[in-house]
PDB file of C-alpha atoms in Angstrom:
ATOM      1  CA  MET A 832      38.552 -41.909  17.484  1.00 41.00           C
ATOM      2  CA  SER A 833      37.412 -38.247  16.900  1.00 38.00           C
ATOM      3  CA  ARG A 834      37.679 -36.902  13.443  1.00 39.00           C
ATOM      4  CA  ARG A 835      37.173 -33.255  14.117  1.00 39.00           C
ATOM      5  CA  LEU A 836      39.573 -31.094  12.156  1.00 37.00           C
ATOM      6  CA  VAL A 837      40.974 -27.976  13.708  1.00 35.00           C
ATOM      7  CA  TRP A 838      39.763 -25.409  11.162  1.00 36.00           C
ATOM      8  CA  SER A 839      40.621 -22.228  13.046  1.00 34.00           C
ATOM      9  CA  VAL A 840      40.237 -19.997  10.018  1.00 34.00           C
ATOM     10  CA  LEU A 841      37.259 -21.934   8.754  1.00 35.00           C
ATOM     11  CA  ILE A 842      34.347 -19.996  10.404  1.00 35.00           C
ATOM     12  CA  GLY A 843      35.516 -16.622   9.092  1.00 38.00           C
ATOM     13  CA  ALA A 844      36.139 -18.011   5.615  1.00 38.00           C
ATOM     14  CA  ALA A 845      32.753 -19.564   5.597  1.00 38.00           C
ATOM     15  CA  ALA A 846      31.115 -16.317   6.645  1.00 38.00           C
ATOM     16  CA  VAL A 847      32.732 -14.512   3.679  1.00 36.00           C
ATOM     17  CA  GLY A 848      32.288 -17.268   1.220  1.00 40.00           C
ATOM     18  CA  VAL A 849      28.622 -18.046   1.867  1.00 37.00           C
ATOM     19  CA  ALA A 850      27.214 -14.949   3.464  1.00 36.00           C
ATOM     20  CA  VAL A 851      25.104 -14.077   0.512  1.00 34.00           C
ATOM     21  CA  SER A 852      21.429 -14.764   1.374  1.00 36.00           C
ATOM     22  CA  LEU A 853      20.225 -17.304  -1.077  1.00 35.00           C
ATOM     23  CA  VAL A 854      16.823 -18.852  -1.856  1.00 33.00           C
ATOM     24  CA  LEU A 855      16.111 -22.524  -1.460  1.00 35.00           C
ATOM     25  CA  THR A 856      18.705 -24.230  -3.633  1.00 37.00           C
ATOM     26  CA  LEU A 857      19.387 -27.555  -2.183  1.00 39.00           C
ATOM     27  CA  VAL A 858      19.555 -30.293  -4.800  1.00 40.00           C
ATOM     28  CA  VAL A 859      16.470 -32.073  -5.829  1.00 40.00           C
ATOM     29  CA  ASP A 860      13.833 -32.065  -8.524  1.00 39.00           C
ATOM     30  CA  THR A 861      11.076 -29.576  -7.700  1.00 35.00           C
ATOM     31  CA  GLY A 862      10.084 -31.086  -4.357  1.00 39.00           C
ATOM     32  CA  ASP A 863       8.713 -34.515  -3.483  1.00 41.00           C
ATOM     33  CA  ASP A 864      12.221 -35.865  -3.130  1.00 46.00           C
ATOM     34  CA  ASP A 865      14.637 -36.871  -0.455  1.00 44.00           C
ATOM     35  CA  GLY A 866      15.676 -34.133   1.814  1.00 46.00           C
ATOM     36  CA  LYS A 867      17.317 -31.343  -0.110  1.00 45.00           C
ATOM     37  CA  GLY A 868      14.837 -28.630  -1.138  1.00 41.00           C
ATOM     38  CA  ASN A 869      13.267 -27.796  -4.546  1.00 35.00           C
ATOM     39  CA  ARG A 870      15.823 -26.743  -7.044  1.00 33.00           C
ATOM     40  CA  THR A 871      15.081 -27.613 -10.652  1.00 29.00           C
ATOM     41  CA  VAL A 872      17.756 -29.915 -12.038  1.00 33.00           C
ATOM     42  CA  ALA A 873      18.384 -31.960 -15.135  1.00 31.00           C
ATOM     43  CA  ALA A 874      19.795 -35.506 -14.811  1.00 32.00           C
ATOM     44  CA  SER A 875      23.142 -36.295 -16.566  1.00 30.00           C
ATOM     45  CA  GLU A 876      25.440 -39.269 -16.330  1.00 32.00           C
ATOM     46  CA  SER A 877      29.201 -39.005 -16.203  1.00 32.00           C
ATOM     47  CA  PRO A 878      31.858 -41.672 -16.351  1.00 34.00           C
ATOM     48  CA  THR A 879      33.269 -42.964 -13.112  1.00 34.00           C
ATOM     49  CA  PRO A 880      36.956 -42.065 -12.638  1.00 35.00           C
ATOM     50  CA  GLU A 881      39.348 -44.567 -11.163  1.00 34.00           C
ATOM     51  CA  PRO A 882      39.908 -44.358  -7.338  1.00 35.00           C
ATOM     52  CA  THR A 883      43.137 -42.884  -6.125  1.00 33.00           C
ATOM     53  CA  GLN A 884      45.176 -42.707  -3.016  1.00 31.00           C
ATOM     54  CA  PRO A 885      44.071 -40.312  -0.236  1.00 34.00           C
ATOM     55  CA  THR A 886      45.445 -36.800   0.082  1.00 32.00           C
ATOM     56  CA  GLY A 887      43.301 -35.180   2.827  1.00 34.00           C
ATOM     57  CA  VAL A 888      41.601 -35.682   6.231  1.00 34.00           C
ATOM     58  CA  THR A 889      39.370 -37.944   8.412  1.00 34.00           C
ATOM     59  CA  GLY A 890      38.253 -39.884  11.551  1.00 35.00           C
ATOM     60  CA  SER A 891      36.201 -43.038  12.536  1.00 31.00           C
ATOM     61  CA  PRO A 892      32.620 -43.993  11.849  1.00 35.00           C
ATOM     62  CA  THR A 893      30.720 -43.444  15.148  1.00 42.00           C
ATOM     63  CA  GLU A 894      27.537 -41.792  16.093  1.00 48.00           C
ATOM     64  CA  ASP A 895      29.321 -38.824  17.605  1.00 46.00           C
ATOM     65  CA  THR A 896      31.680 -38.310  14.696  1.00 43.00           C
ATOM     66  CA  ALA A 897      30.881 -35.065  12.985  1.00 43.00           C
ATOM     67  CA  SER A 898      33.747 -33.995  10.726  1.00 45.00           C
ATOM     68  CA  PRO A 899      37.135 -34.840   9.222  1.00 45.00           C
ATOM     69  CA  SER A 900      40.094 -34.781  11.529  1.00 47.00           C
ATOM     70  CA  PRO A 901      43.787 -34.135  10.853  1.00 53.00           C
ATOM     71  CA  THR A 902      44.786 -37.813  10.994  1.00 68.00           C
ATOM     72  CA  LEU A 903      43.216 -40.178   8.395  1.00 76.00           C
ATOM     73  CA  PRO A 904      42.173 -43.468  10.060  1.00 79.00           C
ATOM     74  CA  GLU A 905      42.570 -46.826   8.441  1.00 86.00           C
ATOM     75  CA  LEU A 906      40.079 -47.195   5.542  1.00 93.00           C
ATOM     76  CA  PRO A 907      37.425 -49.768   6.610  1.00 94.00           C
ATOM     77  CA  THR A 908      37.307 -53.041   4.717  1.00 96.00           C
ATOM     78  CA  GLY A 909      35.156 -52.870   1.621  1.00 97.00           C
ATOM     79  CA  TYR A 910      35.804 -49.118   1.029  1.00 98.00           C
ATOM     80  CA  GLU A 911      37.878 -47.291  -1.453  1.00 97.00           C
ATOM     81  CA  THR A 912      39.146 -43.648  -1.731  1.00 95.00           C
ATOM     82  CA  PHE A 913      37.857 -41.898  -4.717  1.00 96.00           C
ATOM     83  CA  GLU A 914      38.834 -38.627  -6.469  1.00 96.00           C
ATOM     84  CA  ASP A 915      35.690 -37.364  -8.033  1.00 97.00           C
ATOM     85  CA  ASP A 916      35.523 -35.423 -11.266  1.00 96.00           C
ATOM     86  CA  GLU A 917      33.798 -32.600  -9.328  1.00 97.00           C
ATOM     87  CA  GLY A 918      37.065 -31.959  -7.605  1.00 96.00           C
ATOM     88  CA  PHE A 919      36.464 -33.557  -4.127  1.00 96.00           C
ATOM     89  CA  ARG A 920      37.908 -36.653  -2.471  1.00 96.00           C
ATOM     90  CA  ILE A 921      35.755 -39.128  -0.674  1.00 97.00           C
ATOM     91  CA  ALA A 922      35.617 -42.696   0.558  1.00 97.00           C
ATOM     92  CA  ARG A 923      32.814 -44.890  -0.746  1.00 98.00           C
ATOM     93  CA  PRO A 924      31.926 -48.660  -0.673  1.00 98.00           C
ATOM     94  CA  GLU A 925      33.836 -50.647  -3.307  1.00 98.00           C
ATOM     95  CA  GLY A 926      31.955 -51.262  -6.559  1.00 96.00           C
ATOM     96  CA  TRP A 927      29.406 -48.471  -6.257  1.00 98.00           C
ATOM     97  CA  THR A 928      28.573 -46.619  -9.438  1.00 98.00           C
ATOM     98  CA  ARG A 929      28.506 -42.902  -9.986  1.00 98.00           C
ATOM     99  CA  SER A 930      25.930 -40.582 -11.606  1.00 97.00           C
ATOM    100  CA  THR A 931      25.432 -36.801 -11.424  1.00 97.00           C
ATOM    101  CA  VAL A 932      22.580 -34.313 -11.619  1.00 95.00           C
ATOM    102  CA  ASP A 933      23.174 -30.764 -12.795  1.00 95.00           C
ATOM    103  CA  SER A 934      22.813 -28.108 -10.056  1.00 94.00           C
ATOM    104  CA  SER A 935      22.190 -24.395 -10.261  1.00 88.00           C
ATOM    105  CA  TYR A 936      24.533 -23.823  -7.286  1.00 93.00           C
ATOM    106  CA  GLY A 937      28.120 -25.061  -6.766  1.00 95.00           C
ATOM    107  CA  ILE A 938      29.185 -28.501  -7.876  1.00 96.00           C
ATOM    108  CA  ALA A 939      26.930 -31.009  -9.550  1.00 97.00           C
ATOM    109  CA  VAL A 940      24.963 -33.314  -7.309  1.00 97.00           C
ATOM    110  CA  VAL A 941      26.910 -36.575  -7.212  1.00 98.00           C
ATOM    111  CA  ASN A 942      25.233 -39.924  -6.391  1.00 98.00           C
ATOM    112  CA  TYR A 943      27.024 -43.250  -5.717  1.00 98.00           C
ATOM    113  CA  ARG A 944      24.830 -46.339  -5.627  1.00 98.00           C
ATOM    114  CA  SER A 945      25.174 -49.981  -4.753  1.00 97.00           C
ATOM    115  CA  ALA A 946      24.723 -52.550  -7.479  1.00 97.00           C
ATOM    116  CA  ASP A 947      21.129 -53.156  -6.475  1.00 95.00           C
ATOM    117  CA  SER A 948      20.392 -49.398  -6.112  1.00 96.00           C
ATOM    118  CA  GLU A 949      19.126 -49.978  -2.600  1.00 96.00           C
ATOM    119  CA  HIS A 950      21.944 -47.912  -0.996  1.00 97.00           C
ATOM    120  CA  ARG A 951      23.024 -44.421  -2.099  1.00 98.00           C
ATOM    121  CA  LEU A 952      25.622 -41.904  -1.022  1.00 98.00           C
ATOM    122  CA  GLN A 953      24.965 -38.351  -2.170  1.00 98.00           C
ATOM    123  CA  VAL A 954      27.269 -35.244  -2.238  1.00 98.00           C
ATOM    124  CA  TYR A 955      26.214 -31.712  -3.043  1.00 97.00           C
ATOM    125  CA  GLN A 956      27.000 -28.105  -2.261  1.00 97.00           C
ATOM    126  CA  VAL A 957      24.651 -26.080  -0.004  1.00 97.00           C
ATOM    127  CA  ALA A 958      23.610 -22.521  -0.986  1.00 96.00           C
ATOM    128  CA  GLU A 959      22.268 -21.369   2.394  1.00 97.00           C
ATOM    129  CA  GLU A 960      24.498 -19.317   4.798  1.00 97.00           C
ATOM    130  CA  SER A 961      24.922 -22.061   7.308  1.00 97.00           C
ATOM    131  CA  PRO A 962      24.035 -25.709   7.854  1.00 98.00           C
ATOM    132  CA  ASP A 963      21.380 -24.831  10.411  1.00 97.00           C
ATOM    133  CA  ALA A 964      19.763 -22.382   8.001  1.00 97.00           C
ATOM    134  CA  SER A 965      19.779 -25.059   5.334  1.00 98.00           C
ATOM    135  CA  PHE A 966      17.943 -27.460   7.603  1.00 98.00           C
ATOM    136  CA  ASP A 967      15.570 -24.816   8.867  1.00 97.00           C
ATOM    137  CA  LEU A 968      14.510 -24.208   5.277  1.00 97.00           C
ATOM    138  CA  TYR A 969      14.229 -27.945   4.446  1.00 97.00           C
ATOM    139  CA  LEU A 970      12.148 -28.682   7.530  1.00 98.00           C
ATOM    140  CA  SER A 971       9.899 -25.660   7.025  1.00 97.00           C
ATOM    141  CA  ALA A 972       6.283 -26.136   5.751  1.00 95.00           C
ATOM    142  CA  GLU A 973       7.218 -24.515   2.415  1.00 93.00           C
ATOM    143  CA  THR A 974       9.575 -27.323   1.406  1.00 96.00           C
ATOM    144  CA  PRO A 975       8.013 -30.587   0.112  1.00 95.00           C
ATOM    145  CA  LYS A 976       9.138 -33.728   1.811  1.00 96.00           C
ATOM    146  CA  PRO A 977       9.361 -37.285   0.497  1.00 96.00           C
ATOM    147  CA  ALA A 978       6.271 -39.489   1.075  1.00 96.00           C
ATOM    148  CA  GLY A 979       5.967 -40.668   4.681  1.00 97.00           C
ATOM    149  CA  PHE A 980       8.738 -38.275   5.874  1.00 98.00           C
ATOM    150  CA  ASP A 981       9.370 -38.936   9.630  1.00 98.00           C
ATOM    151  CA  LYS A 982      12.092 -36.806  11.315  1.00 98.00           C
ATOM    152  CA  LEU A 983      13.898 -38.801  13.956  1.00 98.00           C
ATOM    153  CA  ARG A 984      16.614 -36.554  15.088  1.00 97.00           C
ATOM    154  CA  LEU A 985      18.381 -33.279  14.208  1.00 98.00           C
ATOM    155  CA  ARG A 986      21.656 -32.761  15.938  1.00 97.00           C
ATOM    156  CA  ASN A 987      23.733 -29.580  15.947  1.00 96.00           C
ATOM    157  CA  LEU A 988      27.374 -30.677  15.872  1.00 96.00           C
ATOM    158  CA  ASP A 989      29.074 -27.210  16.372  1.00 96.00           C
ATOM    159  CA  ASP A 990      32.034 -27.515  18.761  1.00 93.00           C
ATOM    160  CA  GLY A 991      34.141 -24.434  18.132  1.00 91.00           C
ATOM    161  CA  GLU A 992      36.262 -26.348  15.597  1.00 90.00           C
ATOM    162  CA  PHE A 993      33.569 -27.751  13.386  1.00 94.00           C
ATOM    163  CA  THR A 994      30.260 -26.248  12.187  1.00 97.00           C
ATOM    164  CA  GLY A 995      27.597 -28.671  11.010  1.00 98.00           C
ATOM    165  CA  SER A 996      24.351 -30.502  11.700  1.00 98.00           C
ATOM    166  CA  ARG A 997      23.023 -33.995  11.025  1.00 98.00           C
ATOM    167  CA  LEU A 998      19.454 -34.926  10.233  1.00 98.00           C
ATOM    168  CA  GLU A 999      18.256 -38.478  10.578  1.00 98.00           C
ATOM    169  CA  TYR A1000      14.847 -39.417   9.130  1.00 98.00           C
ATOM    170  CA  LEU A1001      12.626 -42.115   7.673  1.00 98.00           C
ATOM    171  CA  ALA A1002      10.683 -41.919   4.336  1.00 98.00           C
ATOM    172  CA  ASP A1003       8.217 -44.376   2.672  1.00 97.00           C
ATOM    173  CA  SER A1004       9.741 -43.577  -0.692  1.00 96.00           C
ATOM    174  CA  ILE A1005      12.515 -41.673  -2.368  1.00 94.00           C
ATOM    175  CA  LYS A1006      11.776 -40.134  -5.758  1.00 91.00           C
ATOM    176  CA  GLY A1007      13.741 -41.957  -8.540  1.00 90.00           C
ATOM    177  CA  GLU A1008      14.840 -44.783  -6.151  1.00 95.00           C
ATOM    178  CA  PRO A1009      13.563 -48.355  -5.938  1.00 95.00           C
ATOM    179  CA  ASP A1010      10.929 -49.485  -3.568  1.00 95.00           C
ATOM    180  CA  VAL A1011      12.784 -50.875  -0.572  1.00 96.00           C
ATOM    181  CA  GLY A1012      10.025 -50.362   1.991  1.00 96.00           C
ATOM    182  CA  VAL A1013      10.958 -47.600   4.432  1.00 97.00           C
ATOM    183  CA  TRP A1014      14.123 -45.653   3.732  1.00 98.00           C
ATOM    184  CA  HIS A1015      16.600 -44.660   6.507  1.00 98.00           C
ATOM    185  CA  VAL A1016      18.546 -41.510   5.823  1.00 98.00           C
ATOM    186  CA  TYR A1017      21.406 -39.621   7.505  1.00 98.00           C
ATOM    187  CA  ASP A1018      21.978 -36.210   5.980  1.00 98.00           C
ATOM    188  CA  GLU A1019      24.915 -34.105   7.242  1.00 98.00           C
ATOM    189  CA  ARG A1020      25.499 -30.469   6.189  1.00 98.00           C
ATOM    190  CA  PHE A1021      28.774 -28.839   7.225  1.00 98.00           C
ATOM    191  CA  VAL A1022      31.332 -26.182   6.599  1.00 97.00           C
ATOM    192  CA  ALA A1023      34.249 -27.782   4.786  1.00 96.00           C
ATOM    193  CA  ALA A1024      37.974 -26.935   4.748  1.00 93.00           C
ATOM    194  CA  ASP A1025      37.514 -24.660   1.732  1.00 94.00           C
ATOM    195  CA  GLY A1026      35.002 -22.485   3.509  1.00 95.00           C
ATOM    196  CA  ASN A1027      31.995 -23.723   1.521  1.00 96.00           C
ATOM    197  CA  ILE A1028      29.033 -25.703   2.804  1.00 97.00           C
ATOM    198  CA  TYR A1029      28.453 -29.257   1.598  1.00 98.00           C
ATOM    199  CA  ALA A1030      26.030 -31.982   2.322  1.00 98.00           C
ATOM    200  CA  ILE A1031      26.768 -35.750   2.384  1.00 98.00           C
ATOM    201  CA  ALA A1032      23.765 -38.039   2.774  1.00 98.00           C
ATOM    202  CA  ALA A1033      23.485 -41.828   3.050  1.00 98.00           C
ATOM    203  CA  TYR A1034      20.270 -43.779   2.121  1.00 98.00           C
ATOM    204  CA  GLY A1035      19.347 -47.374   2.729  1.00 97.00           C
ATOM    205  CA  PRO A1036      16.473 -49.655   3.753  1.00 97.00           C
ATOM    206  CA  ASP A1037      15.311 -49.228   7.343  1.00 97.00           C
ATOM    207  CA  SER A1038      14.667 -53.000   7.454  1.00 94.00           C
ATOM    208  CA  ASP A1039      18.371 -53.638   8.203  1.00 88.00           C
ATOM    209  CA  GLY A1040      18.576 -50.754  10.710  1.00 87.00           C
ATOM    210  CA  GLY A1041      20.553 -47.538  10.285  1.00 90.00           C
ATOM    211  CA  ASP A1042      24.009 -48.689  11.387  1.00 95.00           C
ATOM    212  CA  ASP A1043      25.182 -49.384   7.820  1.00 95.00           C
ATOM    213  CA  GLU A1044      24.000 -45.970   6.557  1.00 97.00           C
ATOM    214  CA  LEU A1045      25.777 -44.265   9.425  1.00 97.00           C
ATOM    215  CA  GLU A1046      28.996 -46.018   8.623  1.00 97.00           C
ATOM    216  CA  VAL A1047      28.723 -44.995   4.981  1.00 98.00           C
ATOM    217  CA  LEU A1048      28.149 -41.436   5.957  1.00 98.00           C
ATOM    218  CA  THR A1049      30.908 -41.129   8.642  1.00 96.00           C
ATOM    219  CA  THR A1050      33.469 -42.945   6.480  1.00 97.00           C
ATOM    220  CA  ALA A1051      32.633 -40.566   3.549  1.00 98.00           C
ATOM    221  CA  LEU A1052      32.914 -37.609   5.916  1.00 96.00           C
ATOM    222  CA  ASP A1053      36.188 -38.937   7.372  1.00 93.00           C
ATOM    223  CA  TRP A1054      37.885 -38.881   3.982  1.00 94.00           C
ATOM    224  CA  PHE A1055      36.106 -35.880   2.422  1.00 96.00           C
ATOM    225  CA  CYS A1056      38.369 -33.127   1.043  1.00 95.00           C
ATOM    226  CA  PRO A1057      36.444 -30.405  -0.926  1.00 96.00           C
ATOM    227  CA  PRO A1058      37.204 -29.156  -4.383  1.00 92.00           C
ATOM    228  CA  LEU A1059      39.255 -26.145  -3.189  1.00 84.00           C
ATOM    229  CA  GLY A1060      41.268 -28.187  -0.749  1.00 81.00           C
ATOM    230  CA  GLY A1061      42.364 -26.936   2.589  1.00 75.00           C
ATOM    231  CA  CYS A1062      42.833 -30.499   3.980  1.00 78.00           C
ATOM    232  CA  ASP A1063      46.016 -31.681   5.627  1.00 61.00           C
ATOM    233  CA  PRO A1064      47.815 -33.888   3.212  1.00 60.00           C
ATOM    234  CA  ALA A1065      47.973 -37.656   3.892  1.00 50.00           C
ATOM    235  CA  ALA A1066      51.128 -39.522   3.467  1.00 39.00           C
ATOM    236  CA  VAL A1067      51.092 -41.933   0.534  1.00 39.00           C
ATOM    237  CA  ASP A1068      53.264 -44.992   0.663  1.00 36.00           C
TER     238      ASP A1068
END
């Protein structure tokens, strides 16, 4: 099932909302991290709010899925919808815990982790003027990469209704995360329904393949509704 949302006014809104040329401001400690740039941040913990019923947009977790669609699919078994304190809605695996890192741009960086900390889902706001510009900056020589960084694939997902790109890569280690061997990461940056650019990234051990990380990513994208809204409401029984 496609989960592309018809955002006919989105591209113009995004151009107005994020047209200011900004320096590298993705969301990691100064370099040597996991795919987001070198912004200086300070860690902070915040309590996990209770999950709530969905109120927005989505699709199905497949390789070709790129963005939320007007019709929310059935939530996969083992997932819950979650209204985050930063104002967005998302779907995440049940039982994952939440922490935040302060950011100098937009919302705080939000991390959800499995009980063993071997899987992570991350959400943050992107400062660059487009998803492609954000990845161009990250992949440039001036941006430090995690140890053993190995780019597997960068896909532009623009289709006239959706603007976004997805990077898939491997890394030998991720700063601040446990040693799981090689990490497998999917990082998607996209223009959301409120005209702002966000990133959602899923991390996990490469030893079990990338299918589970891709499912976590696409399910999160399916149900994502940004802080300023703009999503079609979902019916709640």
